[in-house]
Each structure stands twice: as C-alpha cells, then as structure tokens.
Short mmCIF file of C-alpha atoms in Angstrom, two decimals:
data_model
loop_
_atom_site.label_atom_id
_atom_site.label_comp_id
_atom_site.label_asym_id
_atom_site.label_seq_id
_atom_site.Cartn_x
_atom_site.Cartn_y
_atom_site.Cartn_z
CA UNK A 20 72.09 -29.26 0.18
CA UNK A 21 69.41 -29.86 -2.26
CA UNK A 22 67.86 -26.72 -3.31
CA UNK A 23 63.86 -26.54 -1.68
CA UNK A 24 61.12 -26.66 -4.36
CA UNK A 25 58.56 -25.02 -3.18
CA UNK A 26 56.16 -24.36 -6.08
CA UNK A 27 56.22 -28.40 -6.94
CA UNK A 28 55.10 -28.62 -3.07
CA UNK A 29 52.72 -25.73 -3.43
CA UNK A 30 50.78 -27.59 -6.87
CA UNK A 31 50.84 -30.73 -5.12
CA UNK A 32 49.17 -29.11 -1.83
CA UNK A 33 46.61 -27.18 -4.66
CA UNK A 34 46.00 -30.30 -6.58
CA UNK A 35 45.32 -32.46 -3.63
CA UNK A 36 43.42 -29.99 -1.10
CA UNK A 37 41.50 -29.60 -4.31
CA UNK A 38 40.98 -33.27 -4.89
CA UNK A 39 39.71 -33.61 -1.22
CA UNK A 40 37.23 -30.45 -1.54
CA UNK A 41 35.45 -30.94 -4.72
CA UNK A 42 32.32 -32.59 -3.19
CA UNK A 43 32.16 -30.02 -0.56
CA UNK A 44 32.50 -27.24 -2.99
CA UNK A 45 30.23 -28.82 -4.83
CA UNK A 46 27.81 -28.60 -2.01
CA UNK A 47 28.14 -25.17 -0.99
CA UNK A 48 28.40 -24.09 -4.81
CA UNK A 49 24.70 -25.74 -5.41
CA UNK A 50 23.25 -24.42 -2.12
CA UNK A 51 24.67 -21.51 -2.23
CA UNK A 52 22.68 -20.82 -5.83
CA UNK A 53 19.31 -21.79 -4.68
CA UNK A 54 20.05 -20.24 -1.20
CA UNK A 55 20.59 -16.62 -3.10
CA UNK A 56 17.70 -17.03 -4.92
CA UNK A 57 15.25 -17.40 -1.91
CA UNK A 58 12.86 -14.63 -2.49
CA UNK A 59 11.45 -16.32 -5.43
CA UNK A 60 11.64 -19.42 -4.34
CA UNK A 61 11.84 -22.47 -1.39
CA UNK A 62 14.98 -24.06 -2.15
CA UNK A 63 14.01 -26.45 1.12
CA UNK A 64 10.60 -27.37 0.78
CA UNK A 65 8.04 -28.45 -1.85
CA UNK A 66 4.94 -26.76 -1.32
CA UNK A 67 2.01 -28.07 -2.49
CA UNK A 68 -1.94 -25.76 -1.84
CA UNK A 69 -5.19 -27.60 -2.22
CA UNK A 70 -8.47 -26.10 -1.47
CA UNK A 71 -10.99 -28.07 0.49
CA UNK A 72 -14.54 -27.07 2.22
CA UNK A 73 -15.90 -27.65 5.36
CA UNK A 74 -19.16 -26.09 6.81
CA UNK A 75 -19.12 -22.60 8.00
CA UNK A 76 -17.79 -22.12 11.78
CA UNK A 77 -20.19 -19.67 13.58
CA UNK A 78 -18.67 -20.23 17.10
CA UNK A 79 -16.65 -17.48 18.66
CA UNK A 80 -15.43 -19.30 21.56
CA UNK A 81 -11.36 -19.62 20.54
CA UNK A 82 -11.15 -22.95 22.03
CA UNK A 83 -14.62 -24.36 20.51
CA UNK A 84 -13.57 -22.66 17.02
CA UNK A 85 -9.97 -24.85 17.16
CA UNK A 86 -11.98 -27.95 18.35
CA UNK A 87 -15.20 -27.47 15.85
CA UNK A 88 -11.84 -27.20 12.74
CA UNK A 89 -10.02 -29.94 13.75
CA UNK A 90 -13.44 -32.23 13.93
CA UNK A 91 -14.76 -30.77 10.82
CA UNK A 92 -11.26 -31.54 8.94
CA UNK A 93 -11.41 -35.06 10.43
CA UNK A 94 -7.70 -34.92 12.14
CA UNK A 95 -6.55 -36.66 14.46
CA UNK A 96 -4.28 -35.08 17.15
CA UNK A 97 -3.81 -31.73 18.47
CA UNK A 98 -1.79 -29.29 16.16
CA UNK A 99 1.71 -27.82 17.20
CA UNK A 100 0.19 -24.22 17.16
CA UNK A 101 -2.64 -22.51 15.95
CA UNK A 102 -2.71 -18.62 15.23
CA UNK A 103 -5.79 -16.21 14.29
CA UNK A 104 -4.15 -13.81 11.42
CA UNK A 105 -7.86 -11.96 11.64
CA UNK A 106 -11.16 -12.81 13.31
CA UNK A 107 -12.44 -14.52 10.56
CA UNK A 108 -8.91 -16.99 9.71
CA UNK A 109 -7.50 -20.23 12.15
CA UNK A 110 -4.25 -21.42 11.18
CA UNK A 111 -3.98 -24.96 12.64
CA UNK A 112 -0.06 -25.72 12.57
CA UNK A 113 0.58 -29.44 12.03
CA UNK A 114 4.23 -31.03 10.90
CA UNK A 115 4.32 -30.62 7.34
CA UNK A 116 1.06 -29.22 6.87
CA UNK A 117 -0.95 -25.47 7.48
CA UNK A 118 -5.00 -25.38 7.41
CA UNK A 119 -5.39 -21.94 6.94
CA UNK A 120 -9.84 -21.90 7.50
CA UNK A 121 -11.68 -19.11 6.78
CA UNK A 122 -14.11 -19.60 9.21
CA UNK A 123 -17.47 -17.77 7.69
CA UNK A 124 -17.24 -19.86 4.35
CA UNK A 125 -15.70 -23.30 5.57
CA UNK A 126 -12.95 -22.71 2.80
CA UNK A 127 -9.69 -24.03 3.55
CA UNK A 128 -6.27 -23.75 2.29
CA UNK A 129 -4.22 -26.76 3.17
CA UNK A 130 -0.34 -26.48 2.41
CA UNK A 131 1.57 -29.72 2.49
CA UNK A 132 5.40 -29.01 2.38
CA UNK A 133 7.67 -31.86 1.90
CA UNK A 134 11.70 -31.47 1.75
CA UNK A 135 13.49 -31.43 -1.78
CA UNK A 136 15.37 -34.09 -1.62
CA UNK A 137 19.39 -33.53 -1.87
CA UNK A 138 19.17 -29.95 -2.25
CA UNK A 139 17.05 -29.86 1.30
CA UNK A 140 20.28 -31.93 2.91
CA UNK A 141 23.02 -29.72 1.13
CA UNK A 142 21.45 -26.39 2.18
CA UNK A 143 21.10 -27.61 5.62
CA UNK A 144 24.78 -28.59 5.72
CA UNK A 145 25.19 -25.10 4.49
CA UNK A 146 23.54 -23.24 7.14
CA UNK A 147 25.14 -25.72 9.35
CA UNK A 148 22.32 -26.95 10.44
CA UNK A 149 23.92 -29.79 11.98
CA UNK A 150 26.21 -27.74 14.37
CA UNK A 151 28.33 -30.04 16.39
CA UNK A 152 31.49 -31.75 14.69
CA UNK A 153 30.35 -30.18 10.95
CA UNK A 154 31.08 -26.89 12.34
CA UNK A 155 34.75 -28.15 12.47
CA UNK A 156 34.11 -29.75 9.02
CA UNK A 157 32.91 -26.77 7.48
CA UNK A 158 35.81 -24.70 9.48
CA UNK A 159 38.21 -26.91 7.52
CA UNK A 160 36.26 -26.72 4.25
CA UNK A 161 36.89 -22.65 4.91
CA UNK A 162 40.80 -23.22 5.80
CA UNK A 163 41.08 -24.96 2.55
CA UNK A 164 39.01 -22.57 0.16
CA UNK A 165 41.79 -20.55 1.52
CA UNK A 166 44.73 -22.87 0.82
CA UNK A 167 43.17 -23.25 -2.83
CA UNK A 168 43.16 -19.37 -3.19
CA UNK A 169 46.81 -19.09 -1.67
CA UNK A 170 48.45 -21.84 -3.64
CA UNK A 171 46.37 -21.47 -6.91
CA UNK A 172 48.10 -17.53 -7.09
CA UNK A 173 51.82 -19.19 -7.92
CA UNK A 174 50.87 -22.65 -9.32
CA UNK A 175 52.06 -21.19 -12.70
CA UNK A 176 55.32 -18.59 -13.22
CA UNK A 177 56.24 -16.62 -16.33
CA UNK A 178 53.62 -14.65 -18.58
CA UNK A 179 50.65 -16.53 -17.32
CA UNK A 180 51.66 -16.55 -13.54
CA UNK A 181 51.03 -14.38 -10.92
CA UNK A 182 53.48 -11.60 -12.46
CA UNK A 183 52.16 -11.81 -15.69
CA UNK A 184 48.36 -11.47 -16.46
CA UNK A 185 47.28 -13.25 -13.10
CA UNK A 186 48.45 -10.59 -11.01
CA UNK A 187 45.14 -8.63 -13.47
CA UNK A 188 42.68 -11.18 -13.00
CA UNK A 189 43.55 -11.42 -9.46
CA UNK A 190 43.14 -7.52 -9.36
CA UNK A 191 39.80 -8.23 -11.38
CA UNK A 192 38.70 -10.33 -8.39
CA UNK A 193 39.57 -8.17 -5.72
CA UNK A 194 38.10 -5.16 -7.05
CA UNK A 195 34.38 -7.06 -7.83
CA UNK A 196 33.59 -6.91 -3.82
CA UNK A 197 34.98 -4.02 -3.57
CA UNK A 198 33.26 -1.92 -6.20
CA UNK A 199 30.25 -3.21 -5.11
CA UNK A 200 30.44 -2.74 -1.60
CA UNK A 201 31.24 1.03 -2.29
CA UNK A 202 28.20 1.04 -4.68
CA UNK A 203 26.13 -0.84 -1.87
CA UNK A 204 27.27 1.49 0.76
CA UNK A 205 26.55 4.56 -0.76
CA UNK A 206 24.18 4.00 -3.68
CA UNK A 207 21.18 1.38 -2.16
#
C-alpha cells in the first residue's frame, strides 16, 4: 500500500486555494487599508464643497423657509430630507448632494459626493454590502484564509518548517493580538 503523502497534498491545496483567493485578498487587503483609515478620510465618496449665495431668508414659517430655499437655489424636486442643525441653518438632503443655507446671509454650502470608483465597489463588497449569495462568497473567502493559514504552517519541514524557526514567527504572530489586546484592555 502506497505510503499517503500528505504534505505534497497539503502544498497543492495551499498553492491552489491560494491561486483562487488572490483577487479576493486583494480586495479585502485594499479596503481593508482605506477602511482603517476612516477618520481622516472617505474611502467611499469624493466630496467636493462650493460656496454659492442666495438672498437672505427672513421667513420663519418651516415649510415657507424649505420652499423659499429650494426656489431660491433653482431645484427642481423635493429633497429626501431636510434638517434644521440651529434656527438660523436648513439642510436640504438631495442624492448626492447637501445645501447646508444659512438662512440670515443667503450663504450656502453645497457638498456634491460622488463614489470613488473601484475602491467605492471593493469596500462595499467588504462590508458586504451586497448581502445575499456574497455572504456565502465571503464565508468561503473566510474558510479559505483559514485553509491558507492551516496548510501554509507545514508547507516546508526541516530548519525552516514549522519545527524550526516557523514555529517563532508563528509565535511572533500569535502574540501581536494578543499583546495588544492586553495593552487595549487594560491600558486605553
């Protein structure tokens, strides 16, 4: 009976699962980045402010102030929302665009936010946005990762293997969430 090689079939399942993942990784990798970094930036949207004037609104009738805005700013339609941060500020909501007025001046702060293209599609496959049948895509994605971490471990045996310095690195690794969960448990 021929003698069962399992590291040759645990390479080939790390080479290939690897093969099949790299876009995905790739994905998550890139979003993941500009997802971290959210505070200081939008890693979805462009947003672009312009200032613009329109005569002072004196009204104080909440309906007549929204109406008196949306004819002074020459739109057409009704917005999706309007707020009033203060008594002097309308927000009139419209897709893709904000008209923040300040009513006593007739100043007006119009953002315009437009996706960033690719990196607006990979986050949202990231948050799984799409739900449905990429929730069992992304499942998989996860299965693999594992798969990768599993069979990567014993791909190579002797000094550089897993009991020779990669049983350190993989100690390295294990200890990096670790140490910094104690240190975010106790220290922030």
């Amino acid at each position: 009976m021929a003698e069962f090689k399992w590291r040759k079939w645990n390479n080939i399942l790390h080479r290939d699962i690897g093969y099949v993942v790299v876009a995905l990784t790739l994905i998550y990798g890139i979003s993941g980045l500009a997802v971290n970094h959210i505070a200081d930036w939008n890693p979805n949207y462009k947003i672009e402010k312009e200032i613009i004037t329109i005569s002072p609104i004196t009204t104080t009738d909440r309906e007549q102030i929204v109406a008196e805005a949306i004819s002074k700013l020459n739109l057409t339609g009704e917005p999706k929302n309007t707020f009033r941060p203060d008594p002097e500020t309308l927000q009139l909501f419209y897709d893709k665009k904000t008209y923040s007025v300040d009513l006593p001046t007739g100043n007006v702060l119009l953002e315009s936010t437009r996706p960033r293209r690719v990196l607006f599609e990979m986050n949202q496959l990231h948050v799984n946005a799409p739900k449905k049948a990429w929730t069992i895509i992304a499942d998989l994605f996860a299965v693999a990762l594992i798969m990768m971490a599993i069979t990567g471990m014993f791909m190579l045996k002797g000094p550089t293997g897993i009991t020779g310095r990669g049983k350190w690195f993989v100690g390295i690794g294990v200890l990096i969430p670790l140490l910094y969960w104690v240190y975010y448990m106790n220290f922030q």
